[in-house]
Amino acid sequence: MTLFRKLSWWLQRRRREAELREELEFHLDEEADARRADGLPSEQARSAARRDLGNVMLLREETRTLWSWALLEQFAQDVRFGLRAMLTNRMFTALAALSLALGIGANTAIYSFMDAILLRSLPVSDPASLAVIKWRSKPVAFGRPAKDGPEFVVRSMSGRIDRDASGLIAAIFPFPAFDLLQQSSSSVLSHIFAYQPAGRINVLIRGEAEQAVGEYVTGDFFRGLAVLPAAGRMIATDDDRLGAPAVTVISMGYSQRRFGSAASAVGQSMLIDNVPFTVVGVAPSEFFGVDPGANPDVYLPMRAKVLFDPSAASTFLAPDFYWLQMMGRLRPGVGLEQAQAALAPPFAQWVASTAINDKQRANLPVLRVDEGAGGLDSLRRQYSKPLYVLLAMVGLILAIACANTANLLLARATARTREMAVRLSLGAGRFRVIRQLLTESVLLAVLSGAAGIAIAVAGTGLLTRLLANGEEGLTIHAQLNWQVLLVTLGLALLCGVLFGIVPAIQSTRPALIPALKDPRAGQARPRTRAGMRFLNVTQTLVVLQVAISLLLLVTAGLFVRTLSNLQSIEVGFNRDNVLLFELNAPQAGYTSSEATAFYDDLRVRFAGIPGVRAATLSHESLISAGRQLPILVDGAPATGTRILGTGAEFSSTMQIPMRLGRQIDERDQRGQGAVAVVVSDLFAREHFHDENPIGRRIRLGGSAQRDLEIVGVAASVRYGGIKQDIQPLVYIPYSQVEFPPLRQMTYALRTDGDPLRYVSAVRQIVHATGPRVPVTNVKTQVAEIEQTINQEIVFARLCSAFAILALIIACVGLYGTMTYAVARRTNDIGIRVALGARRGAVVWMVLREACVLTALGLAISVPVALASSHLLESLLFKMKPNDPGAMIMAVVILVIAGLTAGYVPAWRASRISPMIAIRQD
């Protein structure tokens, strides 16, 4: 039968069916007429004609098989029957679909993040041909003489460096190394380009100032990535040279936000850090740079750095300053190994020429070329392990949901025993019935998958907000694209087969004669051998759910206790009712002296806001700080000492207790003598022991070279994050020390009540005083601390939610199993009660089975949990992975939940009326 004729049958189905009926009637009438001609009466002739023609329905079915696709038609029948069955059993459908939808939705949401962070390629042409250039070395002593082992050729670094047991790996290079590789890579790379994050830059457009995310790029950046402009043109090689016109390319989102559209942005002027630039192009909407977590607003030519800071010209010549990141595009037919073999020797020869002693020559960095389809791997390093942990958890939840649905289908299959027996006795094949039952379960899974997509959409948005936690500049491009939706569809189909196969096979193996003879087959009956087989399968699934639930509860307990440990850390100051925000006057064109006066004037103005109890400022906030400069005590370096440049009233504003002396105040202005400083009590104990440090002199080393006089001793505080050990700290008046250069300052306002209520007043004061200076990074002190432990907060919340969800599903499964067991033993229980069994004995008889199932689940999962918890060790804080507290808490919760789920059916069993139970038979 040709495809055209089969399609014709489907298109003209009704007419062809009518023609088939007419043709069969015609043959039947002809045969009857022939029999009547032989002398048979009409009725007998008609009956004889039917016998000779055969089964008319069978003939019609065989004809349809020839004219149509039988499997497709049967599948359509199965789908229609399955939909009717789902509508008939709405409660069953709702419960099963909801539990599966939660599992599928959670898996889809987590997988969308894995796709965005771990799997997705850059949105550029032919991303597979991109390569990232890195280096590896042995452990190094950064710029310091090494006591033992090799040194390194690095003077300083600006960028991410990763450490492992074998040493360091990084993707930052000196600019001369980039020049070298540009000249020696033409045989293996069609393009080589470099970039460096510019951080947050000050942008002034039409008198409105704000901060944007910037990135410096070399002239071949966009051409190497094969990115075409959405409007205008991209940065070219001629733009990246000294003396070239100052041009910039902006992102599509930034052009729409500031100029209305991409076309309107081209040709517009903007002040970037008080330097005029012209917008020459707009990047396409899907392009976010080469770092999935960055998403720059403004792209600047690399040598535009010199326009902002003329001293930056030296960084383009320094062979020992590592700061530039490089990528390249492989030529057709060239692999990563070939590229590395071509580029490593010239780089090794060049870096050897920069070494100045034998120790440095013993530890020269070795160049390596990695695949670059996914761009930079900063987000992958940060989120890969947490995402795998979350994916494992939601996978276990889905397994529990599948087991629970399989239990529901087994109970439903038992209720349909007589229906299946009738089908099989009428000649239906086992495979045909199994196929129809699997179609029903797949339909249920597809419905659950559709609902799971809606749950995933909401979950993706929630997860994005949880991961960002108010942090500016964090962009995670998680979305439900076609790859994610394809995985969801495959997951739904797999679940449909997994939880449907056992009930389908079980349903096609009834004892036909007893099932057909008993009009109540499938109702609650005393236990038979077949019933025991069903109950054993159900019990196995319940034990599996209990075991998985304990694993999730233990994981949640570990992360909750980790979060509790972090939140209980004393930071050394009062974190409540403090508003933090940042200002950067030099970035808006203020000189150092002008910026100092500007900052001091604003501090006084902020302190005068009604409801603000105190105001101060510092180079950085205590939690985000990380500055370390050489401090000398009696000529010896104070190893590990940190410094913080602060304004007046810092200790009282942050409510840091003063142990001795006074805090830094307005008296401590710029002068020629010793600078008044406050030290932490840890610094005083380490360097002065039991002596009074007030009035003692210490010295600031490095290029600053200033004498410092201790005027106060403050209590030690957490500096640079709450996970860090407390370090010795020296507070220095920010206006008296030129190093580090005066740039961005962080203000802290101690308020009455909610600090965020004062943001509007702060913005008005800043705009009136310096309209070119935007207020950025506004947050409370509590929020900043929470950002530093955001991963632990997210893990604790998600794992707790997942564990509770798994526990609920497992309890529903246990409850359903015990309810079904009680229903099947109604007659048995009724007889026991009639013979004098006490209600307590009946309750214990039923509850004992729930206890056994729970105990079996615990016996399986406790050893597994103890063994697998070590995989989470790197994500925990000040606790062991086999923490007994988390394990005991999980076991107690699961036992209580199991007893509760089993007690309700047991209590109902004890209330069974003997007369009603006996009458059932």
GROMACS .gro file of N, CA, C and O in nm, residues 458-522:
model
  260
  458ALA      N    1   0.874   2.928   3.708
  458ALA     CA    2   0.874   2.999   3.837
  458ALA      C    3   1.000   2.967   3.917
  458ALA      O    4   1.060   3.055   3.980
  459GLY      N    5   1.043   2.841   3.913
  459GLY     CA    6   1.162   2.802   3.988
  459GLY      C    7   1.289   2.865   3.935
  459GLY      O    8   1.379   2.900   4.012
  460THR      N    9   1.299   2.883   3.802
  460THR     CA   10   1.418   2.945   3.744
  460THR      C   11   1.430   3.090   3.789
  460THR      O   12   1.539   3.136   3.826
  461GLY      N   13   1.318   3.163   3.787
  461GLY     CA   14   1.321   3.300   3.835
  461GLY      C   15   1.356   3.309   3.982
  461GLY      O   16   1.435   3.396   4.024
  462LEU      N   17   1.300   3.219   4.062
  462LEU     CA   18   1.329   3.218   4.206
  462LEU      C   19   1.476   3.187   4.232
  462LEU      O   20   1.541   3.252   4.315
  463LEU      N   21   1.530   3.087   4.160
  463LEU     CA   22   1.669   3.051   4.179
  463LEU      C   23   1.763   3.164   4.138
  463LEU      O   24   1.865   3.188   4.204
  464THR      N   25   1.729   3.233   4.030
  464THR     CA   26   1.811   3.346   3.986
  464THR      C   27   1.817   3.453   4.093
  464THR      O   28   1.923   3.508   4.123
  465ARG      N   29   1.701   3.483   4.152
  465ARG     CA   30   1.699   3.585   4.258
  465ARG      C   31   1.774   3.537   4.381
  465ARG      O   32   1.843   3.615   4.447
  466LEU      N   33   1.762   3.408   4.414
  466LEU     CA   34   1.834   3.356   4.530
  466LEU      C   35   1.984   3.362   4.509
  466LEU      O   36   2.059   3.399   4.599
  467LEU      N   37   2.030   3.323   4.390
  467LEU     CA   38   2.173   3.323   4.364
  467LEU      C   39   2.230   3.464   4.358
  467LEU      O   40   2.341   3.490   4.403
  468ALA      N   41   2.152   3.558   4.301
  468ALA     CA   42   2.199   3.696   4.294
  468ALA      C   43   2.196   3.762   4.431
  468ALA      O   44   2.290   3.830   4.471
  469ASN      N   45   2.087   3.744   4.506
  469ASN     CA   46   2.073   3.797   4.641
  469ASN      C   47   2.107   3.946   4.647
  469ASN      O   48   2.177   3.993   4.737
  470GLY      N   49   2.058   4.020   4.548
  470GLY     CA   50   2.081   4.164   4.547
  470GLY      C   51   2.217   4.208   4.498
  470GLY      O   52   2.247   4.327   4.493
  471GLU      N   53   2.303   4.113   4.458
  471GLU     CA   54   2.437   4.149   4.413
  471GLU      C   55   2.430   4.210   4.273
  471GLU      O   56   2.377   4.148   4.180
  472GLU      N   57   2.485   4.329   4.256
  472GLU     CA   58   2.483   4.397   4.127
  472GLU      C   59   2.585   4.332   4.034
  472GLU      O   60   2.693   4.293   4.072
  473GLY      N   61   2.547   4.322   3.906
  473GLY     CA   62   2.640   4.273   3.805
  473GLY      C   63   2.639   4.123   3.785
  473GLY      O   64   2.702   4.073   3.694
  474LEU      N   65   2.569   4.046   3.871
  474LEU     CA   66   2.564   3.902   3.853
  474LEU      C   67   2.453   3.869   3.753
  474LEU      O   68   2.336   3.896   3.779
  475THR      N   69   2.492   3.813   3.641
  475THR     CA   70   2.395   3.780   3.537
  475THR      C   71   2.409   3.632   3.504
  475THR      O   72   2.516   3.587   3.462
  476ILE      N   73   2.303   3.556   3.524
  476ILE     CA   74   2.300   3.415   3.489
  476ILE      C   75   2.192   3.396   3.383
  476ILE      O   76   2.074   3.421   3.409
  477HIS      N   77   2.231   3.353   3.264
  477HIS     CA   78   2.140   3.348   3.151
  477HIS      C   79   2.067   3.213   3.148
  477HIS      O   80   2.073   3.138   3.049
  478ALA      N   81   1.999   3.178   3.255
  478ALA     CA   82   1.923   3.054   3.259
  478ALA      C   83   1.785   3.076   3.196
  478ALA      O   84   1.715   3.170   3.231
  479GLN      N   85   1.750   2.990   3.102
  479GLN     CA   86   1.621   3.002   3.037
  479GLN      C   87   1.579   2.867   2.985
  479GLN      O   88   1.661   2.776   2.966
  480LEU      N   89   1.448   2.853   2.958
  480LEU     CA   90   1.395   2.727   2.907
  480LEU      C   91   1.401   2.730   2.755
  480LEU      O   92   1.301   2.750   2.687
  481ASN      N   93   1.521   2.706   2.698
  481ASN     CA   94   1.535   2.701   2.554
  481ASN      C   95   1.495   2.564   2.503
  481ASN      O   96   1.454   2.476   2.579
  482TRP      N   97   1.512   2.544   2.372
  482TRP     CA   98   1.463   2.418   2.314
  482TRP      C   99   1.542   2.297   2.366
  482TRP      O  100   1.486   2.187   2.378
  483GLN      N  101   1.671   2.314   2.399
  483GLN     CA  102   1.746   2.201   2.452
  483GLN      C  103   1.691   2.159   2.588
  483GLN      O  104   1.674   2.039   2.616
  484VAL      N  105   1.660   2.258   2.673
  484VAL     CA  106   1.606   2.227   2.805
  484VAL      C  107   1.468   2.163   2.792
  484VAL      O  108   1.437   2.066   2.862
  485LEU      N  109   1.385   2.217   2.704
  485LEU     CA  110   1.251   2.161   2.685
  485LEU      C  111   1.260   2.019   2.628
  485LEU      O  112   1.177   1.933   2.663
  486LEU      N  113   1.358   1.993   2.543
  486LEU     CA  114   1.376   1.858   2.489
  486LEU      C  115   1.414   1.761   2.600
  486LEU      O  116   1.364   1.648   2.605
  487VAL      N  117   1.499   1.806   2.691
  487VAL     CA  118   1.535   1.722   2.806
  487VAL      C  119   1.412   1.697   2.893
  487VAL      O  120   1.391   1.586   2.943
  488THR      N  121   1.328   1.800   2.910
  488THR     CA  122   1.205   1.784   2.989
  488THR      C  123   1.114   1.681   2.926
  488THR      O  124   1.057   1.595   2.996
  489LEU      N  125   1.097   1.688   2.793
  489LEU     CA  126   1.013   1.591   2.724
  489LEU      C  127   1.068   1.450   2.741
  489LEU      O  128   0.994   1.356   2.772
  490GLY      N  129   1.199   1.435   2.722
  490GLY     CA  130   1.260   1.303   2.740
  490GLY      C  131   1.245   1.252   2.883
  490GLY      O  132   1.220   1.133   2.906
  491LEU      N  133   1.258   1.343   2.979
  491LEU     CA  134   1.243   1.304   3.119
  491LEU      C  135   1.101   1.259   3.148
  491LEU      O  136   1.078   1.159   3.219
  492ALA      N  137   1.002   1.329   3.093
  492ALA     CA  138   0.863   1.291   3.115
  492ALA      C  139   0.834   1.154   3.054
  492ALA      O  140   0.768   1.070   3.117
  493LEU      N  141   0.882   1.131   2.932
  493LEU     CA  142   0.859   1.001   2.868
  493LEU      C  143   0.928   0.889   2.945
  493LEU      O  144   0.871   0.780   2.963
  494LEU      N  145   1.050   0.915   2.991
  494LEU     CA  146   1.122   0.813   3.068
  494LEU      C  147   1.048   0.781   3.198
  494LEU      O  148   1.034   0.664   3.235
  495CYS      N  149   0.999   0.885   3.265
  495CYS     CA  150   0.923   0.862   3.389
  495CYS      C  151   0.797   0.781   3.360
  495CYS      O  152   0.760   0.692   3.438
  496GLY      N  153   0.729   0.814   3.248
  496GLY     CA  154   0.607   0.740   3.215
  496GLY      C  155   0.632   0.592   3.197
  496GLY      O  156   0.552   0.507   3.241
  497VAL      N  157   0.743   0.558   3.135
  497VAL     CA  158   0.776   0.417   3.115
  497VAL      C  159   0.821   0.354   3.246
  497VAL      O  160   0.781   0.241   3.279
  498LEU      N  161   0.903   0.425   3.325
  498LEU     CA  162   0.957   0.367   3.447
  498LEU      C  163   0.849   0.334   3.549
  498LEU      O  164   0.847   0.223   3.604
  499PHE      N  165   0.759   0.431   3.577
  499PHE     CA  166   0.658   0.401   3.679
  499PHE      C  167   0.539   0.326   3.623
  499PHE      O  168   0.453   0.284   3.700
  500GLY      N  169   0.531   0.308   3.490
  500GLY     CA  170   0.417   0.238   3.434
  500GLY      C  171   0.442   0.094   3.398
  500GLY      O  172   0.348   0.016   3.384
  501ILE      N  173   0.571   0.054   3.385
  501ILE     CA  174   0.600  -0.080   3.334
  501ILE      C  175   0.561  -0.190   3.433
  501ILE      O  176   0.502  -0.291   3.395
  502VAL      N  177   0.593  -0.170   3.563
  502VAL     CA  178   0.563  -0.275   3.661
  502VAL      C  179   0.411  -0.292   3.679
  502VAL      O  180   0.361  -0.405   3.674
  503PRO      N  181   0.334  -0.183   3.700
  503PRO     CA  182   0.188  -0.203   3.709
  503PRO      C  183   0.128  -0.262   3.582
  503PRO      O  184   0.033  -0.340   3.590
  504ALA      N  185   0.182  -0.227   3.465
  504ALA     CA  186   0.128  -0.281   3.341
  504ALA      C  187   0.151  -0.431   3.332
  504ALA      O  188   0.061  -0.508   3.295
  505ILE      N  189   0.271  -0.476   3.368
  505ILE     CA  190   0.299  -0.620   3.366
  505ILE      C  191   0.216  -0.691   3.472
  505ILE      O  192   0.161  -0.800   3.448
  506GLN      N  193   0.206  -0.631   3.590
  506GLN     CA  194   0.128  -0.691   3.698
  506GLN      C  195  -0.019  -0.706   3.658
  506GLN      O  196  -0.083  -0.805   3.693
  507SER      N  197  -0.073  -0.611   3.585
  507SER     CA  198  -0.214  -0.613   3.549
  507SER      C  199  -0.248  -0.723   3.450
  507SER      O  200  -0.364  -0.766   3.442
  508THR      N  201  -0.151  -0.767   3.371
  508THR     CA  202  -0.178  -0.868   3.268
  508THR      C  203  -0.148  -1.009   3.315
  508THR      O  204  -0.141  -1.101   3.234
  509ARG      N  205  -0.134  -1.027   3.447
  509ARG     CA  206  -0.107  -1.161   3.501
  509ARG      C  207  -0.208  -1.204   3.606
  509ARG      O  208  -0.173  -1.261   3.708
  510PRO      N  209  -0.339  -1.175   3.584
  510PRO     CA  210  -0.437  -1.220   3.684
  510PRO      C  211  -0.476  -1.367   3.660
  510PRO      O  212  -0.458  -1.421   3.551
  511ALA      N  213  -0.527  -1.431   3.765
  511ALA     CA  214  -0.586  -1.564   3.749
  511ALA      C  215  -0.723  -1.542   3.685
  511ALA      O  216  -0.815  -1.492   3.750
  512LEU      N  217  -0.738  -1.579   3.557
  512LEU     CA  218  -0.855  -1.539   3.480
  512LEU      C  219  -0.985  -1.597   3.536
  512LEU      O  220  -1.085  -1.526   3.552
  513ILE      N  221  -0.986  -1.727   3.566
  513ILE     CA  222  -1.112  -1.792   3.608
  513ILE      C  223  -1.163  -1.734   3.739
  513ILE      O  224  -1.279  -1.690   3.748
  514PRO      N  225  -1.078  -1.724   3.847
  514PRO     CA  226  -1.129  -1.662   3.970
  514PRO      C  227  -1.170  -1.517   3.950
  514PRO      O  228  -1.268  -1.471   4.009
  515ALA      N  229  -1.094  -1.444   3.869
  515ALA     CA  230  -1.127  -1.303   3.848
  515ALA      C  231  -1.260  -1.286   3.776
  515ALA      O  232  -1.337  -1.194   3.805
  516LEU      N  233  -1.290  -1.377   3.680
  516LEU     CA  234  -1.416  -1.367   3.607
  516LEU      C  235  -1.534  -1.416   3.690
  516LEU      O  236  -1.646  -1.365   3.679
  517LYS      N  237  -1.509  -1.516   3.775
  517LYS     CA  238  -1.618  -1.570   3.856
  517LYS      C  239  -1.657  -1.474   3.968
  517LYS      O  240  -1.774  -1.468   4.006
  518ASP      N  241  -1.558  -1.400   4.025
  518ASP     CA  242  -1.583  -1.312   4.139
  518ASP      C  243  -1.628  -1.175   4.090
  518ASP      O  244  -1.551  -1.103   4.027
  519PRO      N  245  -1.753  -1.137   4.110
  519PRO     CA  246  -1.800  -1.006   4.063
  519PRO      C  247  -1.733  -0.889   4.135
  519PRO      O  248  -1.741  -0.777   4.091
  520ARG      N  249  -1.668  -0.916   4.250
  520ARG     CA  250  -1.604  -0.807   4.324
  520ARG      C  251  -1.453  -0.813   4.311
  520ARG      O  252  -1.380  -0.765   4.396
  521ALA      N  253  -1.405  -0.874   4.205
  521ALA     CA  254  -1.260  -0.879   4.184
  521ALA      C  255  -1.204  -0.738   4.177
  521ALA      O  256  -1.255  -0.652   4.109
  522GLY      N  257  -1.095  -0.719   4.242
  522GLY     CA  258  -1.033  -0.587   4.245
  522GLY      C  259  -1.072  -0.508   4.366
  522GLY      O  260  -1.011  -0.409   4.399
   0.00000   0.00000   0.00000
